[in-house]
C-alpha cells in the first residue's frame, strides 16, 4: 500500500481543524453579539414558570457564576472551546437538568442510520442513472424516462417528504405517518423491532433519495461524456470488449472519481436537508431535537446539535479525503 | 407538464443519413447556443412566478394576507372541506387556520422567496468573483488563505449557523436573511473561478495583454471575465437554488422573517396546524407546487446553460 503524501495529509488536517474551530467560534460569537443574557433568560423562564421569583438578584448572580459569565470574555471563550471539543455542551434549559450531550447521544444513531442509508442509495442510483444517460446501449425507454425523473431532483427534500407523506401515509395508508418505530414493538435487538424501524424509516429515506439522486446523475452525465470521448474507451471498443464490460470497467470506473470528491462537499447540504425531513416525519434524530430546541428556546441544545452536525460533516469530508488517494492513484503522485 | 428534453428527438422518420428531418433542419440553422429550449422553458417558468407576483398585486387584494380576512380553513373552489363547506370565489385557493387568504399569501410570498434567492446569490457571486480572481491571478499567500477559507466554509451547512443566528436574534427581514445566506454561498463560485483563472492565466491572449502593459484590473475584468460568463451564469443559478432551499428550510422550521409572508412560512403554518392529518392538502400543496415550479425552472436554466458553455452536451 502506497503512502499518502505528507503535504496532502497536513493540508486536510488543517482544513478539518479550522472547520471545527470556525464553526465552534461562530456558534459562540453569534449569540454574544446579540446582547442576549443567558442568565436573565433563564431567570425569565423561571419567573414565567413559577409566577414570581424571590431574591432575584442573588439568583441572577448565582446563575452568572454557573454559566461562567462573571469571567473575562477570553476566559469564557477558551473554556467554551475546551468544553465543546470534549463534547460537553452543558445542561438543557428546557428539559433541565438533562445534559445536552446525553440528548444528542440518544438522537445521533437515528440520524446517522437514516443518513448512511439514503446517502449510499442515492449515490449508487444517481451515478448509475447518470452513466446510463450517456451510454449508447441504454434502452430507449430508459433514455426517455431518466430526464423526466430529474424533475424531482430540483425540489428540496422537505417538499418531497410532504408529498410522499400525503400520498403514502394519509391517503394510501401504506406507511406510518411519523415516529421511528411502531407503538406495539419493544425496542431491542429483535427482528420485529428491526422490521418496524425499517418500515418507519422507509418514507423519510425515500424522500431524501428521490430529490438527491439527480445531483449525482447530472454530475455523472457530464463526466461520462468526457470519458466517452477518451482514447482508451475507443480502444476498448476496437478490441471488441463487451459493451457492458466497457461501461463498468472503463467508463464508470474513471468517471466516478470526481464524484467521490463531490460526495464530500455534498454531505453538508444533505445533512441540512435531512434535519427538515426528520422534523416533518417526527423522526427522533438530530433534526427533531433541533426543532424542539428552537421551539423551547433551548439555547445549549441548539448550539450542541449545530456543532455536532458540523463536526460530523467535517469528519466525513476528512475521511473521504483520506480514502481518496487510494481510489485515485493520481493524487498520490502529486497529480 | 411537458418535458422539453424528452420531446426533442425522433419526431420524423430518419432518412438515409440516419438523421431525422428535424435534425437536418437543426444542422442547417445558424447555431445560436442561447436559443436553447431548456433555457427558454426555464426562464419562462421563472417569469411565470414573477408574473404571478406582479399581476396578482394588480388583480387581487393582497391585504388579505392578514389574519381574519375570511372564515378559517375554507376549501378551494369546487372542493368541500371537513365541515362540508364548499369553497367560494372570495377565496379561490381557500384560507388557512387563521383566515388568511392563501392566494394572497402566494402572490406576496412567491416573489419574496425568489427575491431572497437572487439577492443572496448576487452578493455571494460578487464575493466569489472578487476572491476567485484574487486567488487565481495574484496567487501566493493570498491564494493559500482564500483556498483554505473556501475549503473550510464549504463544509459548514448554512442552515445550522442561520438557525443559531435566528435563535439569538429573533425576527429578521428578508434582506438580512439574504445577506446571511450570502455568507455561505460564495465558496463554490470562488473555487470555480479560481480554477478557470488558473488555467486561463497562461493562455496566449492573457500573456499578450500582459506584455502590452495592460493593468491587472484590465486583464482580470476586460480580458478574462467575458470568457467566464457562461460558467458564472451556471454558478449563479445553482446558487439561487441553494439560497432558496436554505431560506425555505429556515422558514419551514418556523424561523426566518416572521411578519412577511413567505412560501416556507405558509408550509410551516400548515404542518403545525395539522393540515396533513386533516387532509387540507391545498394549504401546503399549492405553495409546494409553486416552489417546485421555481426549482424546475432553475434546473432547466442550469441544464440549458451547461449546454451553452459545453458544446459536447448539445444534441441535434
XYZ file of C-alpha atoms in Angstrom:
651
model
C 0.000 0.000 0.000
C 1.463 3.300 -1.096
C 1.777 6.180 1.322
C -0.220 9.389 1.143
C 1.984 12.462 0.576
C 2.593 14.338 3.814
C 1.670 17.715 2.334
C -1.719 16.385 1.281
C -2.326 14.974 4.737
C -1.344 18.160 6.610
C -3.454 20.206 4.228
C -6.514 18.091 5.007
C -5.786 18.115 8.730
C -5.550 21.906 8.775
C -8.864 22.148 6.958
C -10.511 19.795 9.437
C -9.227 21.620 12.498
C -10.056 25.037 11.068
C -13.571 23.959 10.107
C -14.307 22.718 13.599
C -12.779 25.787 15.249
C -14.531 28.283 12.991
C -17.873 26.536 13.429
C -17.472 26.488 17.208
C -16.448 30.141 17.238
C -19.368 31.225 15.056
C -21.781 29.380 17.299
C -20.259 31.128 20.315
C -19.954 34.634 18.879
C -23.390 34.984 17.269
C -25.460 34.906 20.472
C -22.920 37.104 22.307
C -23.238 39.760 19.624
C -26.992 39.781 20.041
C -26.694 41.021 23.616
C -28.814 38.144 24.878
C -28.039 37.386 28.522
C -28.444 33.670 29.211
C -28.687 34.281 32.957
C -31.606 36.704 32.735
C -33.195 34.481 30.076
C -33.037 31.528 32.475
C -34.424 33.689 35.270
C -37.184 34.876 32.973
C -38.110 31.266 32.264
C -38.205 30.544 35.996
C -40.390 33.582 36.571
C -42.695 32.514 33.766
C -42.962 29.045 35.285
C -43.400 29.996 38.925
C -45.255 33.286 38.616
C -42.601 35.174 40.566
C -39.049 34.632 41.794
C -37.855 35.656 45.254
C -34.314 37.011 45.728
C -33.963 37.574 42.007
C -30.665 39.436 42.343
C -28.949 36.627 44.200
C -30.261 34.010 41.819
C -29.089 36.090 38.889
C -25.602 36.374 40.380
C -25.614 32.656 41.080
C -26.698 31.901 37.512
C -23.999 34.183 36.130
C -21.439 32.253 38.102
C -22.789 28.879 36.950
C -22.747 29.983 33.324
C -19.279 31.476 33.862
C -20.480 34.916 32.786
C -18.569 36.717 35.559
C -15.244 35.878 33.924
C -13.479 37.857 31.214
C -14.630 37.142 27.640
C -11.399 35.466 26.601
C -11.554 33.016 29.518
C -15.191 32.318 28.683
C -14.242 31.651 25.081
C -11.360 29.327 25.898
C -13.488 27.446 28.418
C -16.215 27.118 25.819
C -13.794 25.770 23.208
C -12.397 23.288 25.709
C -15.879 22.098 26.683
C -17.070 21.934 23.104
C -14.118 19.897 21.944
C -14.774 17.433 24.757
C -18.440 17.387 23.624
C -19.667 18.922 26.843
C -22.412 21.382 25.935
C -23.796 21.945 29.415
C -27.342 21.300 30.562
C -30.503 21.697 28.542
C -32.570 24.607 29.808
C -35.916 23.297 28.574
C -35.571 19.789 30.000
C -33.342 20.814 32.902
C -31.106 19.174 34.125
C -30.537 16.689 31.292
C -27.041 17.104 29.823
C -27.167 18.164 26.185
C -24.624 15.509 25.266
C -26.942 12.779 26.557
C -29.815 14.109 24.461
C -27.558 14.204 21.418
C -26.272 10.685 22.109
C -29.864 9.454 22.012
C -30.673 11.205 18.777
C -27.447 10.635 16.875
C -27.858 6.928 15.952
C -31.207 7.631 14.271
C -29.757 10.444 12.214
C -26.643 8.556 11.214
C -28.607 5.459 10.264
C -31.041 7.388 8.114
C -28.271 9.412 6.544
C -25.989 6.498 5.697
C -28.769 4.522 4.046
C -30.068 7.416 1.993
C -26.571 8.576 1.030
C -25.430 5.191 -0.196
C -28.666 4.502 -2.057
C -28.679 7.889 -3.815
C -25.016 7.655 -4.695
C -25.480 4.286 -6.387
C -28.770 5.074 -8.114
C -27.696 8.565 -9.146
C -24.387 7.528 -10.659
C -25.861 4.523 -12.458
C -28.639 6.604 -13.977
C -26.183 9.331 -14.934
C -23.985 6.767 -16.661
C -26.969 5.246 -18.441
C -27.954 8.684 -19.759
C -24.752 8.747 -21.786
C -24.136 5.080 -22.614
C -25.089 4.321 -26.205
C -26.534 0.885 -25.398
C -29.108 2.154 -22.926
C -32.647 1.015 -23.814
C -34.686 3.783 -25.414
C -37.359 3.772 -22.725
C -34.740 4.412 -20.057
C -33.166 7.234 -22.024
C -36.524 8.975 -22.199
C -37.517 8.222 -18.612
C -34.400 9.421 -16.803
C -34.687 13.136 -17.710
C -38.315 13.064 -16.611
C -37.268 11.639 -13.241
C -34.848 14.560 -12.938
C -37.765 16.900 -12.376
C -37.996 15.722 -8.779
C -34.396 16.439 -8.078
C -34.681 20.190 -8.149
C -37.076 20.072 -5.212
C -35.832 20.358 -1.612
C -36.261 17.164 0.455
C -38.848 18.726 2.717
C -41.263 19.160 -0.185
C -40.802 15.612 -1.422
C -41.256 14.493 2.175
C -44.570 16.310 2.399
C -45.774 14.860 -0.900
C -44.723 11.286 -0.096
C -46.251 11.617 3.346
C -49.515 12.818 1.867
C -49.736 10.111 -0.785
C -48.424 7.083 1.111
C -49.306 7.883 4.706
C -52.509 9.871 4.804
C -54.121 8.777 1.527
C -52.985 5.205 0.828
C -52.013 4.445 4.432
C -49.211 2.134 3.274
C -46.640 3.682 5.566
C -46.867 5.189 9.058
C -47.206 8.945 9.358
C -44.495 9.571 11.903
C -42.206 8.123 14.525
C -39.192 5.844 14.355
C -40.906 2.536 15.182
C -44.365 1.185 15.939
C -46.039 1.647 19.316
C -46.589 -2.088 19.720
C -42.939 -3.170 19.490
C -40.424 -3.174 22.296
C -37.078 -1.544 21.412
C -34.307 -4.146 21.395
C -32.321 -6.392 19.115
C -35.308 -8.319 17.796
C -36.469 -8.964 14.257
C -39.818 -7.313 14.976
C -38.134 -4.133 16.114
C -35.706 -4.045 13.198
C -38.571 -4.569 10.768
C -40.567 -1.816 12.378
C -37.613 0.566 12.222
C -37.077 -0.179 8.530
C -40.784 0.192 7.821
C -40.913 3.561 9.573
C -37.644 4.761 8.086
C -38.596 3.956 4.513
C -40.501 7.137 3.691
C -38.014 9.570 5.277
C -35.170 7.854 3.440
C -37.131 7.757 0.198
C -37.909 11.460 0.372
C -34.197 12.208 0.580
C -33.266 9.724 -2.136
C -35.876 10.983 -4.601
C -34.564 14.520 -4.522
C -30.829 13.916 -4.313
C -30.072 11.262 -6.928
C -30.342 13.836 -9.710
C -27.378 15.773 -8.393
C -25.208 12.698 -8.871
C -26.839 11.764 -12.145
C -26.180 15.187 -13.654
C -22.574 15.244 -12.473
C -22.043 11.714 -13.748
C -23.552 12.606 -17.092
C -21.031 15.393 -17.639
C -18.120 13.185 -16.582
C -19.278 10.246 -18.708
C -19.445 12.466 -21.793
C -15.794 13.352 -21.260
C -14.796 9.722 -20.662
C -16.749 8.583 -23.704
C -14.505 10.658 -25.933
C -11.247 9.349 -24.431
C -8.891 7.222 -26.462
C -8.931 4.294 -24.045
C -12.694 3.932 -24.482
C -12.306 3.896 -28.248
C -9.501 1.346 -27.933
C -11.598 -0.859 -25.672
C -14.374 -0.776 -28.261
C -11.925 -1.541 -31.058
C -10.644 -4.526 -29.109
C -14.199 -5.833 -29.209
C -14.819 -5.936 -25.455
C -18.409 -6.415 -24.357
C -20.241 -3.039 -24.112
C -21.327 -3.795 -20.554
C -17.752 -4.556 -19.555
C -16.582 -1.287 -21.094
C -19.335 0.589 -19.253
C -18.397 -0.718 -15.823
C -14.655 -1.227 -16.030
C -13.600 1.562 -18.365
C -16.171 4.327 -18.280
C -17.793 4.325 -14.820
C -14.533 3.348 -13.157
C -12.912 6.544 -14.429
C -15.874 8.888 -14.344
C -16.789 8.101 -10.744
C -13.593 9.556 -9.249
C -14.506 13.260 -9.225
C -17.941 12.239 -7.970
C -16.345 10.978 -4.771
C -14.886 14.438 -4.117
C -18.313 15.893 -4.748
C -19.612 13.372 -2.223
C -17.575 15.058 0.471
C -18.772 18.518 -0.474
C -22.391 17.467 -0.657
C -22.581 15.918 2.803
C -23.137 19.271 4.492
C -26.090 20.112 2.286
C -27.582 16.655 2.705
C -27.429 16.839 6.465
C -29.203 20.187 6.470
C -31.920 18.781 4.224
C -32.280 15.765 6.436
C -32.816 17.931 9.502
C -36.006 19.182 7.862
C -37.133 15.741 6.757
C -36.749 14.443 10.301
C -38.759 17.363 11.535
C -41.795 16.641 9.351
C -41.684 12.889 9.941
C -41.207 13.398 13.696
C -38.161 11.142 13.425
C -36.309 11.298 16.762
C -32.960 12.328 15.269
C -30.910 15.493 15.452
C -33.342 17.406 13.271
C -36.234 16.797 15.622
C -34.055 17.679 18.587
C -33.007 20.910 16.916
C -36.558 21.800 16.009
C -37.853 21.187 19.530
C -34.976 23.219 20.914
C -35.881 26.124 18.637
C -39.482 25.976 19.855
C -38.459 25.996 23.528
C -35.578 28.474 23.037
C -33.243 25.856 24.472
C -30.007 27.519 23.535
C -27.438 24.932 24.752
C -29.217 22.241 22.730
C -29.285 24.392 19.583
C -25.557 25.047 19.987
C -24.751 21.419 20.711
C -26.769 19.989 17.833
C -25.395 22.504 15.339
C -21.854 21.822 16.453
C -22.174 18.039 16.365
C -23.683 18.103 12.878
C -20.901 20.363 11.609
C -18.315 18.148 13.306
C -19.831 15.087 11.643
C -19.753 16.782 8.266
C -16.155 17.898 8.688
C -15.089 14.408 9.801
C -16.883 12.800 6.875
C -15.187 15.155 4.442
C -11.845 14.397 6.057
C -12.424 10.641 5.795
C -13.377 10.870 2.132
C -10.251 12.924 1.524
C -8.155 10.268 3.296
C -9.637 7.417 1.292
C -9.455 9.268 -1.988
C -5.742 8.770 -2.742
C -6.277 5.008 -2.519
C -9.110 5.158 -5.027
C -7.390 7.550 -7.396
C -3.638 6.842 -7.515
C -3.025 10.062 -9.459
C -3.357 12.032 -6.191
C -0.513 10.024 -4.632
C 1.799 11.032 -7.407
C 1.081 14.708 -6.956
C -1.250 14.826 -9.979
C -46.096 19.430 -17.610
C -44.384 18.781 -20.897
C -40.777 17.821 -20.643
C -38.841 19.541 -23.433
C -35.946 17.181 -23.005
C -37.912 14.054 -23.758
C -39.886 15.589 -26.592
C -36.921 16.859 -28.579
C -35.687 13.939 -30.750
C -37.373 11.391 -33.015
C -40.167 13.462 -34.491
C -39.847 12.453 -38.133
C -38.748 9.303 -39.924
C -34.974 9.063 -40.328
C -33.590 9.420 -43.859
C -30.595 7.766 -45.446
C -28.061 9.554 -43.258
C -29.757 8.276 -40.127
C -30.834 11.776 -39.141
C -34.458 12.822 -38.818
C -35.771 15.764 -40.832
C -35.820 17.848 -37.728
C -32.193 17.118 -37.022
C -31.239 18.000 -40.596
C -33.094 21.289 -40.288
C -31.368 21.851 -36.989
C -27.972 21.386 -38.591
C -28.695 23.878 -41.343
C -29.728 26.581 -38.925
C -27.193 29.118 -37.728
C -26.052 27.792 -34.407
C -27.066 30.191 -31.668
C -26.356 28.353 -28.419
C -28.523 30.732 -26.419
C -31.631 29.637 -28.314
C -31.782 26.536 -26.175
C -35.214 25.020 -25.471
C -34.321 24.140 -21.875
C -33.089 27.646 -21.216
C -36.225 29.170 -22.702
C -38.532 26.868 -20.728
C -36.699 27.569 -17.507
C -36.770 31.328 -17.972
C -40.446 31.039 -18.871
C -41.292 29.232 -15.644
C -39.480 31.836 -13.552
C -41.162 34.662 -15.453
C -44.440 32.922 -14.629
C -43.660 33.212 -10.908
C -42.759 36.886 -11.322
C -45.920 37.449 -13.344
C -47.943 35.858 -10.551
C -46.444 38.370 -8.148
C -46.957 41.384 -10.425
C -50.369 40.592 -11.903
C -51.594 39.263 -8.580
C -50.928 42.588 -6.930
C -52.987 44.332 -9.598
C -55.914 41.947 -9.805
C -56.124 40.579 -6.277
C -56.429 42.215 -2.893
C -53.110 41.399 -1.206
C -54.330 42.886 2.085
C -55.982 39.505 2.584
C -52.641 38.127 3.814
C -53.695 39.384 7.235
C -55.373 37.234 9.858
C -59.139 37.096 9.745
C -59.626 38.013 6.101
C -62.120 35.189 5.753
C -63.563 32.206 7.559
C -60.827 29.791 8.683
C -59.973 26.559 6.837
C -62.056 27.156 3.757
C -61.523 24.841 0.815
C -60.616 25.976 -2.704
C -63.351 26.472 -5.296
C -65.236 23.290 -6.061
C -63.867 21.319 -3.106
C -65.631 20.573 0.129
C -63.817 20.862 3.456
C -64.364 18.710 6.537
C -67.265 20.824 7.729
C -68.993 20.393 4.377
C -68.450 23.984 3.271
C -67.793 24.388 -0.439
C -65.072 26.848 -1.399
C -66.171 30.173 -2.855
C -64.630 32.591 -5.347
C -63.999 35.014 -2.485
C -61.028 32.772 -1.625
C -60.270 30.691 -4.744
C -57.485 28.701 -3.053
C -59.113 28.571 0.347
C -57.971 30.071 3.641
C -55.664 28.924 6.411
C -56.437 28.293 10.052
C -56.444 31.999 10.946
C -58.458 33.018 7.910
C -55.622 34.300 5.729
C -56.367 34.083 2.031
C -53.977 31.536 0.534
C -53.970 33.083 -2.937
C -52.921 36.439 -1.454
C -50.220 34.693 0.621
C -48.844 33.069 -2.521
C -48.919 36.298 -4.532
C -46.857 38.054 -1.880
C -44.794 35.037 -0.788
C -43.583 33.528 -4.065
C -41.695 36.621 -5.316
C -40.262 37.021 -1.806
C -38.643 33.583 -1.993
C -37.232 34.383 -5.416
C -36.000 37.759 -4.152
C -34.082 36.182 -1.271
C -32.529 33.635 -3.621
C -31.454 36.138 -6.258
C -30.147 38.709 -3.785
C -28.172 36.161 -1.752
C -26.750 34.667 -4.913
C -25.811 38.084 -6.347
C -23.896 39.034 -3.202
C -22.280 35.597 -2.977
C -21.360 35.766 -6.649
C -19.719 39.195 -6.275
C -17.658 37.946 -3.356
C -16.817 34.822 -5.348
C -15.703 36.754 -8.430
C -13.520 39.037 -6.339
C -11.919 36.266 -4.257
C -11.665 33.805 -7.130
C -9.818 36.284 -9.329
C -7.573 37.379 -6.479
C -6.685 33.783 -5.626
C -6.146 32.629 -9.185
C -4.458 35.681 -10.602
C -2.372 37.019 -7.738
C -1.629 33.624 -6.197
C 0.922 33.113 -3.426
C -0.103 33.672 0.177
C -3.455 35.221 -0.796
C -4.284 32.123 -2.799
C -3.488 29.864 0.172
C -5.707 31.852 2.541
C -8.631 32.025 0.144
C -8.342 28.359 -0.811
C -8.273 27.082 2.751
C -11.026 29.555 3.698
C -13.365 28.308 0.994
C -12.491 24.671 1.778
C -13.454 25.286 5.383
C -16.624 27.222 4.725
C -17.926 24.793 2.130
C -18.331 22.063 4.753
C -20.360 24.190 7.170
C -24.074 23.828 6.383
C -25.544 27.354 6.205
C -28.856 26.247 7.649
C -27.357 25.370 11.032
C -25.454 28.621 11.510
C -28.568 30.509 10.446
C -30.627 28.573 12.982
C -28.172 29.607 15.699
C -28.291 33.190 14.460
C -32.019 33.303 14.385
C -32.466 31.698 17.782
C -30.370 34.523 19.221
C -31.806 37.442 17.273
C -35.460 36.565 16.724
C -37.184 38.257 13.812
C -35.113 39.249 10.758
C -36.051 40.938 7.494
C -35.920 39.321 4.061
C -32.853 41.354 3.109
C -30.933 40.444 6.261
C -31.772 36.800 5.649
C -30.466 37.110 2.087
C -27.227 38.714 3.301
C -26.750 35.977 5.896
C -27.295 33.267 3.307
C -24.840 35.061 1.018
C -22.134 34.479 3.647
C -22.390 30.772 2.805
C -22.769 30.703 -0.964
C -19.575 32.428 -2.087
C -17.383 29.315 -1.791
C -18.339 27.383 -4.892
C -18.095 30.358 -7.298
C -14.750 31.218 -5.689
C -13.398 27.721 -6.343
C -14.842 27.576 -9.832
C -13.457 30.951 -10.870
C -10.080 30.261 -9.274
C -9.716 27.046 -11.263
C -10.728 28.738 -14.513
C -8.471 31.735 -13.924
C -5.520 29.465 -13.163
C -5.883 27.680 -16.485
C -6.572 30.911 -18.364
C -3.664 32.806 -16.887
C -1.160 31.061 -19.118
C -3.201 31.319 -22.318
C -1.935 33.345 -25.244
C -4.255 36.301 -25.132
C -3.650 36.927 -21.426
C 0.116 36.799 -21.953
C -0.350 39.176 -24.875
C -2.307 41.636 -22.755
C 0.268 41.436 -20.031
C 3.108 42.080 -22.469
C 1.198 45.067 -23.844
C 1.326 46.553 -20.371
C -2.360 46.214 -19.504
C -3.172 46.720 -15.826
C -4.111 43.772 -13.608
C -7.667 45.076 -13.351
C -7.936 45.363 -17.125
C -6.687 41.814 -17.652
C -8.933 40.393 -14.957
C -12.162 42.122 -15.871
C -11.864 43.028 -19.543
C -9.860 40.105 -20.892
C -10.738 37.136 -18.687
C -14.163 37.833 -17.195
C -16.088 37.829 -20.509
C -14.820 34.296 -21.179
C -16.187 33.140 -17.861
C -19.733 34.406 -18.441
C -21.379 31.025 -19.145
C -19.716 29.489 -16.063
C -20.685 32.465 -13.960
C -24.302 32.207 -15.070
C -24.380 28.497 -14.281
C -22.859 29.034 -10.877
C -25.231 31.929 -10.235
C -28.315 29.855 -10.976
C -27.051 26.947 -8.868
C -26.544 29.402 -6.013
C -30.038 30.827 -6.398
C -31.343 27.274 -5.917
C -29.155 26.705 -2.851
C -30.184 30.034 -1.359
C -33.883 29.414 -1.860
C -33.559 25.908 -0.402
C -31.804 27.371 2.655
C -34.347 30.168 3.037
C -37.292 27.795 2.683
C -35.614 25.436 5.144
C -35.399 28.201 7.728
C -38.975 29.246 7.113
C -40.279 25.698 7.379
C -38.581 25.460 10.778
C -40.640 28.493 11.791
C -37.644 30.819 11.633
C -36.927 33.459 9.034
C -38.999 36.612 8.677
C -41.989 36.430 10.994
C -44.074 39.283 9.642
C -43.573 38.881 5.904
C -45.479 36.132 4.065
C -43.140 33.570 2.520
C -43.858 30.214 0.923
C -41.909 28.360 3.596
C -43.864 30.123 6.315
C -47.162 29.014 4.771
C -45.920 25.403 4.798
C -44.770 25.785 8.407
C -48.205 27.021 9.464
C -49.836 24.181 7.547
C -47.724 21.450 9.175
C -48.151 22.989 12.605
C -51.924 23.209 12.315
C -52.206 19.544 11.350
C -53.073 20.186 7.716
C -51.583 16.800 6.788
C -53.816 14.809 9.085
C -56.911 16.888 8.408
C -56.380 16.460 4.678
C -56.207 20.204 3.982
C -53.890 19.455 1.075
C -54.340 22.793 -0.705
C -52.819 24.652 2.209
C -49.360 23.100 1.864
C -49.838 21.644 -1.615
C -50.140 24.862 -3.592
C -47.061 26.559 -2.079
C -45.157 23.290 -2.556
C -46.203 23.232 -6.189
C -45.074 26.837 -6.678
C -41.698 26.074 -5.110
C -41.389 23.009 -7.323
C -42.116 25.141 -10.414
C -39.462 27.589 -9.261
C -36.861 24.862 -8.741
C -37.677 23.111 -12.000
C -37.318 26.437 -13.806
C -33.915 26.983 -12.216
C -32.836 23.413 -13.026
C -33.840 23.820 -16.682
C -31.949 27.113 -16.908
C -28.907 25.416 -15.434
C -29.114 22.455 -17.828
C -29.532 24.886 -20.707
C -26.538 26.940 -19.595
C -24.459 23.763 -19.323
C -25.215 23.081 -22.963
C -24.376 26.663 -23.895
C -20.974 26.529 -22.240
C -20.174 22.906 -23.079
C -20.984 22.130 -26.737
C -20.365 18.421 -26.156
C -23.602 18.227 -24.188
C -25.677 19.698 -27.031
C -27.890 17.484 -29.100
C -29.004 17.846 -32.663
